[in-house]
Each structure stands twice: as C-alpha cells, then as structure tokens.
mmCIF file of C-alpha atoms and ligand atoms in Angstrom:
data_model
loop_
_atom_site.group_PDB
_atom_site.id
_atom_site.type_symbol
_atom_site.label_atom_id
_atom_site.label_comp_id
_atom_site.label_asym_id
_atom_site.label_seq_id
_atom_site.Cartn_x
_atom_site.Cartn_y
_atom_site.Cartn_z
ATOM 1 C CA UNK A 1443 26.574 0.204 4.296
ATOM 2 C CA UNK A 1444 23.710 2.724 4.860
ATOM 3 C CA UNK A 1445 20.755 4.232 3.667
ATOM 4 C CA UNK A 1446 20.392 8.319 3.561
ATOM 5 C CA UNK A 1447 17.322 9.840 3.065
ATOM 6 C CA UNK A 1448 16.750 13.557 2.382
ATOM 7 C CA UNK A 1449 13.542 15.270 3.440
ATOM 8 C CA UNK A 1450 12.902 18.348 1.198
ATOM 9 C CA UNK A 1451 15.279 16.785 -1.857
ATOM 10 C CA UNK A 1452 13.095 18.826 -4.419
ATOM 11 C CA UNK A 1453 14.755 21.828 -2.921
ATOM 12 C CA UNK A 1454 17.827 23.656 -4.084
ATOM 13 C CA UNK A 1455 19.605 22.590 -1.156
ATOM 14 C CA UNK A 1456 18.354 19.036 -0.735
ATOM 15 C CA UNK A 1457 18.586 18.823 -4.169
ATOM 16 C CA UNK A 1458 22.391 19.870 -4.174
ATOM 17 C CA UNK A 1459 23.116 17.646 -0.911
ATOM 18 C CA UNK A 1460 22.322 14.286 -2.590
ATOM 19 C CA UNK A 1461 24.735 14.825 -5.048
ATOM 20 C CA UNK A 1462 27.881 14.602 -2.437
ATOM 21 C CA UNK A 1463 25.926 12.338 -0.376
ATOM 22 C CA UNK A 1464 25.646 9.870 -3.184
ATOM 23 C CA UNK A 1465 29.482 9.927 -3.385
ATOM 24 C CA UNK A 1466 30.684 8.648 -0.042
ATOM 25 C CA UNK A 1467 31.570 5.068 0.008
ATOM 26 C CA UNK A 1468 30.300 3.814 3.173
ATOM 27 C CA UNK A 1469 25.998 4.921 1.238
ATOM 28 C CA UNK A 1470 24.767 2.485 -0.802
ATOM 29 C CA UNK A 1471 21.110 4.060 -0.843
ATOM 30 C CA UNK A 1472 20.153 7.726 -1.051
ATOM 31 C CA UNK A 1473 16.314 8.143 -1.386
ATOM 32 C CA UNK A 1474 14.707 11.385 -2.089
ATOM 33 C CA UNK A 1475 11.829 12.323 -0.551
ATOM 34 C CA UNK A 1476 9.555 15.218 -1.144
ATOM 35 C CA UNK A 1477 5.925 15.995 -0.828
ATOM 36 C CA UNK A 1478 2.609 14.210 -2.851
ATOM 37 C CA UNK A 1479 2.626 16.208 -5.826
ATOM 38 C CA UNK A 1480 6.380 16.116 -6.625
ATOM 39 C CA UNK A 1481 6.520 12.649 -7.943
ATOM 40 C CA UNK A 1482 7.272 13.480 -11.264
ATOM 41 C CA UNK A 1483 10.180 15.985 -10.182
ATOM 42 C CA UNK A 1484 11.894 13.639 -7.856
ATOM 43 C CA UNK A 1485 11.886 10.674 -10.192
ATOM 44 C CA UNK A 1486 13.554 12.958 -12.746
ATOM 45 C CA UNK A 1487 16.375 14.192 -9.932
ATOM 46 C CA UNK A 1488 16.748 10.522 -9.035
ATOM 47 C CA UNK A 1489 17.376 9.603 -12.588
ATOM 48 C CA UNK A 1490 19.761 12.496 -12.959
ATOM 49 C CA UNK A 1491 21.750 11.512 -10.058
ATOM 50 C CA UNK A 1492 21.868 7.703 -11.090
ATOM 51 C CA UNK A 1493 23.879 8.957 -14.251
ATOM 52 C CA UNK A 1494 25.720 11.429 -11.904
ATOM 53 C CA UNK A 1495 26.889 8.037 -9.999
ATOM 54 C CA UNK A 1496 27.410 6.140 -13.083
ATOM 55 C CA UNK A 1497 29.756 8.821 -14.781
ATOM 56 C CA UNK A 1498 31.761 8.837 -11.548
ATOM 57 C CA UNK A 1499 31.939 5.175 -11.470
ATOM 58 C CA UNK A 1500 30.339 4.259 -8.291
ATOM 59 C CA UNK A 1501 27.102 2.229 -7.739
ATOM 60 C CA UNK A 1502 24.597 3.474 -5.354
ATOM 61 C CA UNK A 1503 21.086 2.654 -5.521
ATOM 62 C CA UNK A 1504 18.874 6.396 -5.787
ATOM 63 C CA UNK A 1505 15.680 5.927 -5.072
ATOM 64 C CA UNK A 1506 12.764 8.545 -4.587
ATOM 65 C CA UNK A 1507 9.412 8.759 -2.826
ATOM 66 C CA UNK A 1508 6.335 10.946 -1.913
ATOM 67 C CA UNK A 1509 5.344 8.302 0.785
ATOM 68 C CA UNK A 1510 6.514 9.236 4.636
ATOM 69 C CA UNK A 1511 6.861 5.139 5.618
ATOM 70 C CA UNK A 1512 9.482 4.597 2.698
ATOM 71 C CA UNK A 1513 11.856 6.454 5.161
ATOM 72 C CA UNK A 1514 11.922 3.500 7.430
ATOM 73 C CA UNK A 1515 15.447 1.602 7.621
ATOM 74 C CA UNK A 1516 17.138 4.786 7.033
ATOM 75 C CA UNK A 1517 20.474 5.200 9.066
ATOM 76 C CA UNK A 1518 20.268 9.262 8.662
ATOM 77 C CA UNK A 1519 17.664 11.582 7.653
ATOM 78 C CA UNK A 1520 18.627 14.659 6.568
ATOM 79 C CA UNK A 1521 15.642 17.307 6.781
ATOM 80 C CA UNK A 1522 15.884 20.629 4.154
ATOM 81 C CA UNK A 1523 12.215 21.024 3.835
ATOM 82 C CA UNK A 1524 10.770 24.254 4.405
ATOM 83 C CA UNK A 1525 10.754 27.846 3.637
ATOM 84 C CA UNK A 1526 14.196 29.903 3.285
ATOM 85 C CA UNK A 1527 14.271 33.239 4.002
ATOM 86 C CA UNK A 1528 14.275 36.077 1.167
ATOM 87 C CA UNK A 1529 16.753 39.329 1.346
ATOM 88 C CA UNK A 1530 15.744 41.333 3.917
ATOM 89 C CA UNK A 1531 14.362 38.993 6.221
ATOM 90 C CA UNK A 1532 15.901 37.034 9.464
ATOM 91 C CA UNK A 1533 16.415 33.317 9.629
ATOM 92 C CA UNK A 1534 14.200 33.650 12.524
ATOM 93 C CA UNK A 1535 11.483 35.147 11.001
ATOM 94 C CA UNK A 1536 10.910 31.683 9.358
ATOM 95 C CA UNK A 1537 10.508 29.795 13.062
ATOM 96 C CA UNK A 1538 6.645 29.320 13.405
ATOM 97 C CA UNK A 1539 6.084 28.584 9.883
ATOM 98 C CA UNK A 1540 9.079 25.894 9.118
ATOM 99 C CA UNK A 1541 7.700 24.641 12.553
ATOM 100 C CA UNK A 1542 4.179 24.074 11.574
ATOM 101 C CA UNK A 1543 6.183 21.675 8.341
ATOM 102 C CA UNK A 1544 9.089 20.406 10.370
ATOM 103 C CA UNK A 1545 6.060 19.119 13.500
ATOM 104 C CA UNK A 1546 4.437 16.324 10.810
ATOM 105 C CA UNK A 1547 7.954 15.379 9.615
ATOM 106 C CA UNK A 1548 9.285 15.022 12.516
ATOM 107 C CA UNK A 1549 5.855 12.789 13.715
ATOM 108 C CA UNK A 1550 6.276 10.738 10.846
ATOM 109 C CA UNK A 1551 10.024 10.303 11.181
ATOM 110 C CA UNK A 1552 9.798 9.128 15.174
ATOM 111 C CA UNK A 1553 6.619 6.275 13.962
ATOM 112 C CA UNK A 1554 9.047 5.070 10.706
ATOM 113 C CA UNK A 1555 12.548 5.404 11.530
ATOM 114 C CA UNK A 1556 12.742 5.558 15.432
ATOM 115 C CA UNK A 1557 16.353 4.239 15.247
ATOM 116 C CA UNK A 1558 17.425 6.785 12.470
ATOM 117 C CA UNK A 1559 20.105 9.643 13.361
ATOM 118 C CA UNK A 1560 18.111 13.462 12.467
ATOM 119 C CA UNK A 1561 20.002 15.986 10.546
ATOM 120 C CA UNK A 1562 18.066 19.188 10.804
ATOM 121 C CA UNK A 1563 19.232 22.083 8.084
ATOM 122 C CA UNK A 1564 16.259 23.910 7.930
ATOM 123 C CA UNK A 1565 16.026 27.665 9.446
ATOM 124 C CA UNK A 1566 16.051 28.757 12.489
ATOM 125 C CA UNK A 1567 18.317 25.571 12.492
ATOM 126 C CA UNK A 1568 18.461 25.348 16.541
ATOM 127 C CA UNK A 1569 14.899 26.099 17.004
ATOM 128 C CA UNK A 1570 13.842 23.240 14.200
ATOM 129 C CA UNK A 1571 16.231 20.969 16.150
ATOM 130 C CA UNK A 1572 14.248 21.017 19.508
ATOM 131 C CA UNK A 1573 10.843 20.849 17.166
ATOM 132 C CA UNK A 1574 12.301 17.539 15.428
ATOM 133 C CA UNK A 1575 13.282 16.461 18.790
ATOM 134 C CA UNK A 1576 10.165 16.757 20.352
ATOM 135 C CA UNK A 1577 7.893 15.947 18.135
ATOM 136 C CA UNK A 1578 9.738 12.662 16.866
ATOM 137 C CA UNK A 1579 9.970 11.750 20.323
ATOM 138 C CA UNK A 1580 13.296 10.340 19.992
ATOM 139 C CA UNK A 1581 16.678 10.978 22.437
ATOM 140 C CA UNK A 1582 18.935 14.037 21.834
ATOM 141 C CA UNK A 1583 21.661 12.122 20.523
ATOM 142 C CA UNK A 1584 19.650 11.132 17.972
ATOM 143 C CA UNK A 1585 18.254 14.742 16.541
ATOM 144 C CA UNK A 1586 21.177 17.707 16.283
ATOM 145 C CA UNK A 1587 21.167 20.500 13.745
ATOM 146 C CA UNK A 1588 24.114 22.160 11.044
ATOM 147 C CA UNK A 1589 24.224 24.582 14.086
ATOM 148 C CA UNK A 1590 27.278 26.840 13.440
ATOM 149 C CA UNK A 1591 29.376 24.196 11.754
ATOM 150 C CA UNK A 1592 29.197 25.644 8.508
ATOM 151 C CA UNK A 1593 29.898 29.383 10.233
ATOM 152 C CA UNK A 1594 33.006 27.827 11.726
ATOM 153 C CA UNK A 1595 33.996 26.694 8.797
ATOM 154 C CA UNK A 1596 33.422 30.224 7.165
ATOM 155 C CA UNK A 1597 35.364 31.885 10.054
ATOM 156 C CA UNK A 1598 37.980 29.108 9.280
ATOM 157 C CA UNK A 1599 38.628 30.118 5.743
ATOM 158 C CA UNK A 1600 38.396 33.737 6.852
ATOM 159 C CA UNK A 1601 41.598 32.928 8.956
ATOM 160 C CA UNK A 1602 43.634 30.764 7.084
ATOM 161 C CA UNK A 1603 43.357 33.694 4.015
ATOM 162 C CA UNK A 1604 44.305 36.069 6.643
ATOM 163 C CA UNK A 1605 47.446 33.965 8.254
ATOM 164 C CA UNK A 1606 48.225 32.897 4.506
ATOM 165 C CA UNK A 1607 48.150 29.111 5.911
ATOM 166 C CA UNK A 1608 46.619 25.802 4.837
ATOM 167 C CA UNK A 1609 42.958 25.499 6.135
ATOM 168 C CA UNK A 1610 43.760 22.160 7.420
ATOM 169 C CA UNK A 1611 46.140 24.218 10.075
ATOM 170 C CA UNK A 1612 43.791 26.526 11.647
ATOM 171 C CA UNK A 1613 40.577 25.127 13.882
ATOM 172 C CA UNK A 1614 38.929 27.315 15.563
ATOM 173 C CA UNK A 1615 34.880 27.363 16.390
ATOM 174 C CA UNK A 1616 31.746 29.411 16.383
ATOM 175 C CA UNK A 1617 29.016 28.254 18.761
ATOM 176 C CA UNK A 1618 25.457 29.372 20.372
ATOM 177 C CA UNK A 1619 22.715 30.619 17.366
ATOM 178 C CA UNK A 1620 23.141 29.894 13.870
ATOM 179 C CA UNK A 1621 22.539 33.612 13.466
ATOM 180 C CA UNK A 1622 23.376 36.909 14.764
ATOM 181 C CA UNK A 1623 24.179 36.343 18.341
ATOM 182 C CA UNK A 1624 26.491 33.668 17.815
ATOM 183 C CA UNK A 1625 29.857 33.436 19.083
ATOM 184 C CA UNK A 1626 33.283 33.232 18.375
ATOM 185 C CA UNK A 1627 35.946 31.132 20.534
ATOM 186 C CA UNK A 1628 39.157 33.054 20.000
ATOM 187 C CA UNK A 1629 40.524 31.672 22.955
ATOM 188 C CA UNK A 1630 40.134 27.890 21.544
ATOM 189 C CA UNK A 1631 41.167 29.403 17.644
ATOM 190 C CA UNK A 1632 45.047 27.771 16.611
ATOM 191 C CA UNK A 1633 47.158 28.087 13.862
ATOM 192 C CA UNK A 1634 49.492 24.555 14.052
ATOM 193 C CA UNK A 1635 48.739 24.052 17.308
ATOM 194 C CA UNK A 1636 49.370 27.377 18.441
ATOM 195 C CA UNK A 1637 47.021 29.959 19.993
ATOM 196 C CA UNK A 1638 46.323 32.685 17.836
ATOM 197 C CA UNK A 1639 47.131 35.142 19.775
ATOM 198 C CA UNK A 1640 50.594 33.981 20.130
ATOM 199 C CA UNK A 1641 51.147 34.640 16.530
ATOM 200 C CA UNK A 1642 52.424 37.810 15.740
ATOM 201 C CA UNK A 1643 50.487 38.826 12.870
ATOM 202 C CA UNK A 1644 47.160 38.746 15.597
ATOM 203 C CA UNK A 1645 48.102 42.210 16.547
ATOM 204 C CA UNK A 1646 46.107 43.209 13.569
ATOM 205 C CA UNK A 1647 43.890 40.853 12.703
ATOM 206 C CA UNK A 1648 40.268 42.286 11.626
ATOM 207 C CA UNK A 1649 38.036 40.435 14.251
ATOM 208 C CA UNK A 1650 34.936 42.218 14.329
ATOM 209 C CA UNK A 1651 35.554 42.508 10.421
ATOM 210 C CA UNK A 1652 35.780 38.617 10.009
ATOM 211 C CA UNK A 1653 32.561 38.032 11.862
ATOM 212 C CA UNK A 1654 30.342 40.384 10.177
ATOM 213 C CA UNK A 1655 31.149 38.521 7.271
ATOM 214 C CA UNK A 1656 30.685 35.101 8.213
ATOM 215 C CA UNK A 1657 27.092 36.004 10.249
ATOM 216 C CA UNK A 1658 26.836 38.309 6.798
ATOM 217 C CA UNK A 1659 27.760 35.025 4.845
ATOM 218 C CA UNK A 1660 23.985 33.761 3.949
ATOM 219 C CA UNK A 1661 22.139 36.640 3.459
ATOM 220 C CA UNK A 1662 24.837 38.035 1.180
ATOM 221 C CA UNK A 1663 24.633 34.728 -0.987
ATOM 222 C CA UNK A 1664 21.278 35.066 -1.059
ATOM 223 C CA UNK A 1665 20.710 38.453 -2.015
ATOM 224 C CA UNK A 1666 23.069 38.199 -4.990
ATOM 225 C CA UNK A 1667 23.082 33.690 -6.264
ATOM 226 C CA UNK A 1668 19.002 33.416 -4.746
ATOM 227 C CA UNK A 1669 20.821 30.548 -1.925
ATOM 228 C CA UNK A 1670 23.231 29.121 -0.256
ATOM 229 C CA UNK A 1671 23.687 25.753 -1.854
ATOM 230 C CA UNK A 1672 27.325 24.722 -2.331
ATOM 231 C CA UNK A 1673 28.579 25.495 1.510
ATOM 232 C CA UNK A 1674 25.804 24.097 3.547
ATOM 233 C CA UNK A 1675 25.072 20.918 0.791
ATOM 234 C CA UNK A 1676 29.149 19.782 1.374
ATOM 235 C CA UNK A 1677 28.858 20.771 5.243
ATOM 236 C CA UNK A 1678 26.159 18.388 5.230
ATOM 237 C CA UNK A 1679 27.931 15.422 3.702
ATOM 238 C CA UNK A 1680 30.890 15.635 5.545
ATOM 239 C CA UNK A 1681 28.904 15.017 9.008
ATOM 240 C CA UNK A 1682 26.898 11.960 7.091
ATOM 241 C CA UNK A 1683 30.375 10.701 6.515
ATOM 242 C CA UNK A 1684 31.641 11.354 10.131
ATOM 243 C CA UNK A 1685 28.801 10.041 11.491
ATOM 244 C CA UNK A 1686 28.997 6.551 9.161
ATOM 245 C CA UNK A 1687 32.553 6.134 9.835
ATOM 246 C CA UNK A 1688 31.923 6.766 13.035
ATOM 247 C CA UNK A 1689 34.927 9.598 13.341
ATOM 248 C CA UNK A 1690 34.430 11.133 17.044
ATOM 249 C CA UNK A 1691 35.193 13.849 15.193
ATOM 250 C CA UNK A 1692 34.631 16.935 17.362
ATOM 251 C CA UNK A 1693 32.446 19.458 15.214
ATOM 252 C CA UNK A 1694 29.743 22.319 16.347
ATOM 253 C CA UNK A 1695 26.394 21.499 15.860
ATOM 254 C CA UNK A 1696 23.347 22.102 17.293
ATOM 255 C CA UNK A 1697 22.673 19.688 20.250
ATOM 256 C CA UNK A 1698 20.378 19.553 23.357
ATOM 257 C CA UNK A 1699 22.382 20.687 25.922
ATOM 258 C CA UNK A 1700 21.248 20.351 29.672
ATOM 259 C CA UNK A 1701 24.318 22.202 31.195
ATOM 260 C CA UNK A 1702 27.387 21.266 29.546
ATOM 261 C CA UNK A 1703 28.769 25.002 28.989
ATOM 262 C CA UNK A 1704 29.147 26.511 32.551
ATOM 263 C CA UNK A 1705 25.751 25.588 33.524
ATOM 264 C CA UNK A 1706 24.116 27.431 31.049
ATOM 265 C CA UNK A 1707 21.587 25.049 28.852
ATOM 266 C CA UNK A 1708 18.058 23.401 28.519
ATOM 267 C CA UNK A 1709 18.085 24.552 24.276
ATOM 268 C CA UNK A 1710 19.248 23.223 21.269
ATOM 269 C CA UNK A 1711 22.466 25.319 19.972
ATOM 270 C CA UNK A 1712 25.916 25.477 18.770
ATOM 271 C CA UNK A 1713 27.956 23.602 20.909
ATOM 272 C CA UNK A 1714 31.277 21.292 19.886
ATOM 273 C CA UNK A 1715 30.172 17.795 20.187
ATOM 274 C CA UNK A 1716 31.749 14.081 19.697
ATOM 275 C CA UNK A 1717 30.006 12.896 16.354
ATOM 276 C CA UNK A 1718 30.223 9.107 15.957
ATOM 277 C CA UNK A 1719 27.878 6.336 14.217
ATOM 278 C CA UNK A 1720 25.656 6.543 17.659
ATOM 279 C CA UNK A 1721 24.692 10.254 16.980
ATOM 280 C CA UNK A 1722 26.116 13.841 18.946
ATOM 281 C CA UNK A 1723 27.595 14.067 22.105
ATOM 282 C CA UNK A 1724 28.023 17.857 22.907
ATOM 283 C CA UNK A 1725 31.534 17.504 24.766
ATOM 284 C CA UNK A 1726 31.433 20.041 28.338
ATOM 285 C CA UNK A 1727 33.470 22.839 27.671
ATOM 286 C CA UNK A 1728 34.912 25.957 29.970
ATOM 287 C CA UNK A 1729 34.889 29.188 28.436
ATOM 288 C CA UNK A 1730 36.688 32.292 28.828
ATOM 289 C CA UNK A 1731 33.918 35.011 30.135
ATOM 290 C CA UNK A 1732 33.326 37.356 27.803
ATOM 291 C CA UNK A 1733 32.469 34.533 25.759
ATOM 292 C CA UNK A 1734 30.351 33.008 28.159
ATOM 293 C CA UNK A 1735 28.011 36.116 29.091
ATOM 294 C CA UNK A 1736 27.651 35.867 24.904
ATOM 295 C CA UNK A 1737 26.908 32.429 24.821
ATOM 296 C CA UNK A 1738 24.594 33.047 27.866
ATOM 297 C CA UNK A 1739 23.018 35.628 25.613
ATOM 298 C CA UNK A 1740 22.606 33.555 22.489
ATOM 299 C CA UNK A 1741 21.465 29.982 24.392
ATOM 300 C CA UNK A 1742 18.744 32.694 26.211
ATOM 301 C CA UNK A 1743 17.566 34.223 22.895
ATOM 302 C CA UNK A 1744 16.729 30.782 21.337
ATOM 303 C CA UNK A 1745 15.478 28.921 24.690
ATOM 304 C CA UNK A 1746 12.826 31.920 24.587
ATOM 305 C CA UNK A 1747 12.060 31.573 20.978
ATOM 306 C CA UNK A 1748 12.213 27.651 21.138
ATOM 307 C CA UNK A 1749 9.452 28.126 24.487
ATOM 308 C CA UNK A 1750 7.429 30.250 21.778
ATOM 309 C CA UNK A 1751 7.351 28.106 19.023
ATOM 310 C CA UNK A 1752 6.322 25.289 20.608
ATOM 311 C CA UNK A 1753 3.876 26.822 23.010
ATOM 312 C CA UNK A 1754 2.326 27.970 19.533
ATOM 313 C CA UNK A 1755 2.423 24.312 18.246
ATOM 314 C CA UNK A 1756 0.629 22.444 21.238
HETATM 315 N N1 NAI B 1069 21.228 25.479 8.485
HETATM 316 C C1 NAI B 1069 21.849 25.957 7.425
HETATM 317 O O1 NAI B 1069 23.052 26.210 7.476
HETATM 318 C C2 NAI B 1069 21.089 26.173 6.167
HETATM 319 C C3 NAI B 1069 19.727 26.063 6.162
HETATM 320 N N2 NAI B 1069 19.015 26.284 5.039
HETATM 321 C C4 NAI B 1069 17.567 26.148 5.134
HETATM 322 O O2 NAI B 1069 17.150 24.991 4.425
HETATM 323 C C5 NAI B 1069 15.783 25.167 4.019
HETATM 324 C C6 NAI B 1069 15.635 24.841 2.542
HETATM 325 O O3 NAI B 1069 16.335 25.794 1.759
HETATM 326 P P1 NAI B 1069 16.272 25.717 0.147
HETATM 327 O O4 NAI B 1069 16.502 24.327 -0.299
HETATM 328 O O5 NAI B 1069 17.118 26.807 -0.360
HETATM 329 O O6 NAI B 1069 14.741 26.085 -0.104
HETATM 330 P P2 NAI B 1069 13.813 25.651 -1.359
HETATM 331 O O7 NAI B 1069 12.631 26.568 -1.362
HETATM 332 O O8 NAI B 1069 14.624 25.533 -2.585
HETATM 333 O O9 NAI B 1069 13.324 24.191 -0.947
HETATM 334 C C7 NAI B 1069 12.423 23.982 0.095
HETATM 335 C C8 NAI B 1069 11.996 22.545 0.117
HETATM 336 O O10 NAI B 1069 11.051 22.399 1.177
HETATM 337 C C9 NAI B 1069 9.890 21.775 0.668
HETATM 338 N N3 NAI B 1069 8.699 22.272 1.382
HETATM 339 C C10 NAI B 1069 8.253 23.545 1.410
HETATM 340 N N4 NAI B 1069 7.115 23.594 2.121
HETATM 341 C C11 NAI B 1069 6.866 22.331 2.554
HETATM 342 C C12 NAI B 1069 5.836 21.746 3.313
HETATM 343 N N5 NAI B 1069 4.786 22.468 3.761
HETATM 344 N N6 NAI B 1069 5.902 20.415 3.583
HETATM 345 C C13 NAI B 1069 6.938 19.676 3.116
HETATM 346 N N7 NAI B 1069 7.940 20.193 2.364
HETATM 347 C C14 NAI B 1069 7.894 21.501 2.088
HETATM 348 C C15 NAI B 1069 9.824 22.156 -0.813
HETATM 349 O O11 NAI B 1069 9.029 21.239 -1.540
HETATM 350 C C16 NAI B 1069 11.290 22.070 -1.164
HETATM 351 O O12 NAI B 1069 11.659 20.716 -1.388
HETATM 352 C C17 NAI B 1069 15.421 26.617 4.377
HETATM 353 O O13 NAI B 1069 14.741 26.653 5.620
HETATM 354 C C18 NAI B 1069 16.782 27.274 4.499
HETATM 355 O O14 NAI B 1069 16.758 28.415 5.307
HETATM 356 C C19 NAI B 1069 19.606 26.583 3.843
HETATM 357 C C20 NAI B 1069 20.978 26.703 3.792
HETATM 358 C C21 NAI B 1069 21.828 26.515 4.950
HETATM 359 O O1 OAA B 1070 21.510 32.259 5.383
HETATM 360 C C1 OAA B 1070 20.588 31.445 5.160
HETATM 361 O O2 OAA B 1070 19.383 31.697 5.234
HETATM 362 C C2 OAA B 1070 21.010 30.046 4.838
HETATM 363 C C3 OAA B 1070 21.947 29.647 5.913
HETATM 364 O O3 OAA B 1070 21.551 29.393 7.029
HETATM 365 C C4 OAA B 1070 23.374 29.810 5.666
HETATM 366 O O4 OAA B 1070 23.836 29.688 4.526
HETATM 367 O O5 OAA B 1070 24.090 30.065 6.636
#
C-alpha cells in the first residue's frame, strides 16, 4: 500500500487530482499539503474527500498538512503548486517565478522524502522538472514531469474521432516541450497495430489541423472554464497507478535525458519512458528526421531556458 502526497492540493488542479488519486486501490493515504495559512482550507478538502471515499465505499485515510516534514514516508509526491498562466500568456512565461516556489519544495522534499518518486505538473513542466531535480538532489529516475503525456493523449482522441475507432486502438506519441515546439511521432502513430499511414483514410487526415488543437488544448480551456482540471488531474492518476503497480508501461513524460534520442539530450523533456514502481526510464528511441531536427529544436529551446532559470536561482 502507499502513501501520495500532493504539493499545491489547495489548488484547482491539486485539488481535483486527489479526488482520483484517492480511488486507486493499491493508496491507502493521500495527504494534502499546502502552504501555512491554508490550514483551515485543506482540513475542509480533506474532510470533503473522506465522504467522497466513504460514498464510494472505499477506505483511505486523507490526511492534510501545512508542515513540509509530514511529507516524509511518502511513496509519490505529486507537485501542482505554483502560478498558472492567464489567457494570453505562455506556459513559459511562468519559468522564473514557479522556479523561485518549486526551489524550497523541492529542498524540502530531497531532506524528508529522499526515497519518494517526484511528479512535477507545474508549468513550464520540463523546466520545473530539472529545478525539482536539482534542487532535491535526488537521481533522475526519481523526479520526471506530465511532459507531453497528457498532449499525447489529446492527439490520441483527436485520431481515434477522426479514424472513427476505439481510443484503446490508436497509440501514437507527442514528445520534446510541453508547449509549442513539441512534436508529433507520425511515424510511431498505429491504428490496431497498423501504421497510419497505411490506412487509407490518412490521405486526408488534417495533421497540422490536429496539432494546433492539441498545443491549442490549454490555453483554449483556460480562456473559456478559467483551467484545465479534468485532463491533467486523471493524467496524473493514471501514472500514480502505473507507477504503484509497477506497469512498465511505456508513456511520455518528461525525463532527464543524457542522449537517448540520437544523441541529442542533457534536459528534461518529453521522451517515452518505462514507468515502473522504481521511477522513469526514458527508453532510447530512433527517429525519422524531420522529426529529429524538431525534437533537436524543442530539447535546445528548453536546455537554454532550463540554463537560464537556474543560473537565475544560484
Ligand atoms: N503540466 C500540465 O499538464 C499542467 C500543469 N498545470 C500547472 O499546474 C500549476 C497549478 O495550476 P492550478 O491548480 O490551476 O493553479 P491554482 O492557482 O488553482 O493553484 C496553485 C496552487 O499553488 C499554490 N501556490 C501558489 N504560490 C505558492 C507558493 N509561493 N508556495 C507554495 N505554494 C504556492 C497555491 O496555494 C495553490 O495551491 C500551474 O503551474 C499550472 O500551469 C496545470 C494543468 C496541467
Ligand atoms: O495549458 C496550461 O497552462 C495547462 C496545461 O499545461 C495543459 O492543460 O496542457
């Protein structure tokens, strides 16, 4: 069994992301964290989500806490705290500022819970990854971000509406920034096994259509529901449960890569990896290379703004 904690659970996110957490068998404790100040707010979400448990029938313990040490013991920390961006703006106009609140959390999290797998979610996802993973000082299997799971998944639906097939048929896979440079795999995208592009119907289909809606996806929710809530809070419980039931499930999120892709590395991005009860293992991948000088692109864009960021921290 296994104890989740959520970092930022005050938030609409967080706040949304405890409530599927709470529901997988294999957690037995969810605790809520959130900053001094918010006592009163998190013992009233805890005591919603108790009942939430209760009128599903399952028992698990939901706890909350302004104190960083409570977080010790937890098997995975799931970090949503921070500023999200407003209509208009870029999710990496956010980067220096979530970075000044993801440093200390990050700090505290290495010192309490050095054994603990890191979920970042907060933007710029792949540039909060490689703060959390320097700052908590613990190994890059340990500390990987949403990365473009949840834009796969978008692209995926996007598809399967398109092909007028099951979503369970079609995988396919975005990788590289959770934002606008990153990248499409056609060339690993299947419909029952098959390539796309051996489909008939993929003569027409709307590519550069499909992915200026899914990199449109966020700021479109945003602009007209306030945030993204639903999408990334169930994203985020199904890698809790893949990681608990230790799956090897291969899904993209943002890892350290050295060189895995052709070489190209040294940044925390998009990248499939093996997700099992030890943490992320981005799996080495050939490309075809059209994608490749894009992924070069996008891994260049965020090593730059990652160098940035932290320069600005030290
Ligand atoms: N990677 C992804 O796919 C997604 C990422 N996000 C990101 O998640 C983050 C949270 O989004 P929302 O929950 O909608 O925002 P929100 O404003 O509703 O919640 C923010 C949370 O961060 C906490 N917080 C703010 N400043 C803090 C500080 N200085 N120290 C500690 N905690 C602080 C707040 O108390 C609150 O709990 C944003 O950065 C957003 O962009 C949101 C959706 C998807
Ligand atoms: O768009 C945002 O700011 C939130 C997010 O990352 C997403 O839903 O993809």
């Amino acid at each position: 069994m296994a104890k989740v904690t959520i970092i930022g659970a005050t938030g609409r996110l967080g706040s949304f992301a405890s409530h599927p957490i709470a529901g997988i068998p294999r957690v037995d404790e969810v605790l809520l964290m959130g900053r001094p100040g918010r006592e009163n707010l998190l013992a009233g979400l805890a005591h919603d989500l108790t009942d939430s448990c209760a009128a599903r029938g399952i028992w698990t313990e939901i706890s909350s806490s302004t104190r960083e040490e409570d977080c010790a013991d937890s098997d995975i920390i799931v970090i949503t705290a921070g500023a999200p961006r407003h209509e208009g703006q870029d999710r990496i106009d956010l980067a220096l500022a979530n970075a000044r609140i993801i440093r200390p959390i990050a700090e505290s999290v290495g010192r309490h819970a050095p054994n603990a797998i890191v979920m970042m979610v907060t933007n710029p996802v792949d540039v909060m990854t490689a703060v959390a993973l320097r700052y908590s000082g613990m190994e890059p299997k340990q500390v990987f971000g949403l990365g473009t799971h949840l834009d796969s998944m978008r692209l995926k639906a996007l598809i399967a509406d398109y092909f007028h097939v099951h979503v369970s048929e079609v995988h396919t896979r975005i990788i590289g920034e959770h934002g606008e440079s990153m990248v499409p795999l056609w060339s690993a995208t299947t419909i029952g096994g098959i390539r796309i592009s051996n489909l008939p119907a993929f003569s027409g289909l709307p590519m550069d259509e499909m992915m200026q809606r899914v990199k449109s996806s966020g700021s479109f929710i945003i602009k007209n529901n306030g945030a993204t809530i639903y999408g990334p809070g169930d994203a985020i419980a199904t890698l809790v449960e893949t990681i608990l039931g230790n799956e090897n499930r291969i899904l993209t999120v943002s890892s350290y890569i050295k060189s895995e892709v052709h070489n190209v590395g040294d940044a925390c991005i998009g990248v499939p990896a093996r997700v099992n009860r030890r943490g992320v293992f981005p799996v080495p991948i050939r490309i075809e290379e059209s994608e490749l000088d894009a992924f070069r692109s996008s891994v260049g864009k965020i090593r730059a703004i990652t160098g940035e960021i932290l320069e600005k921290l030290e």
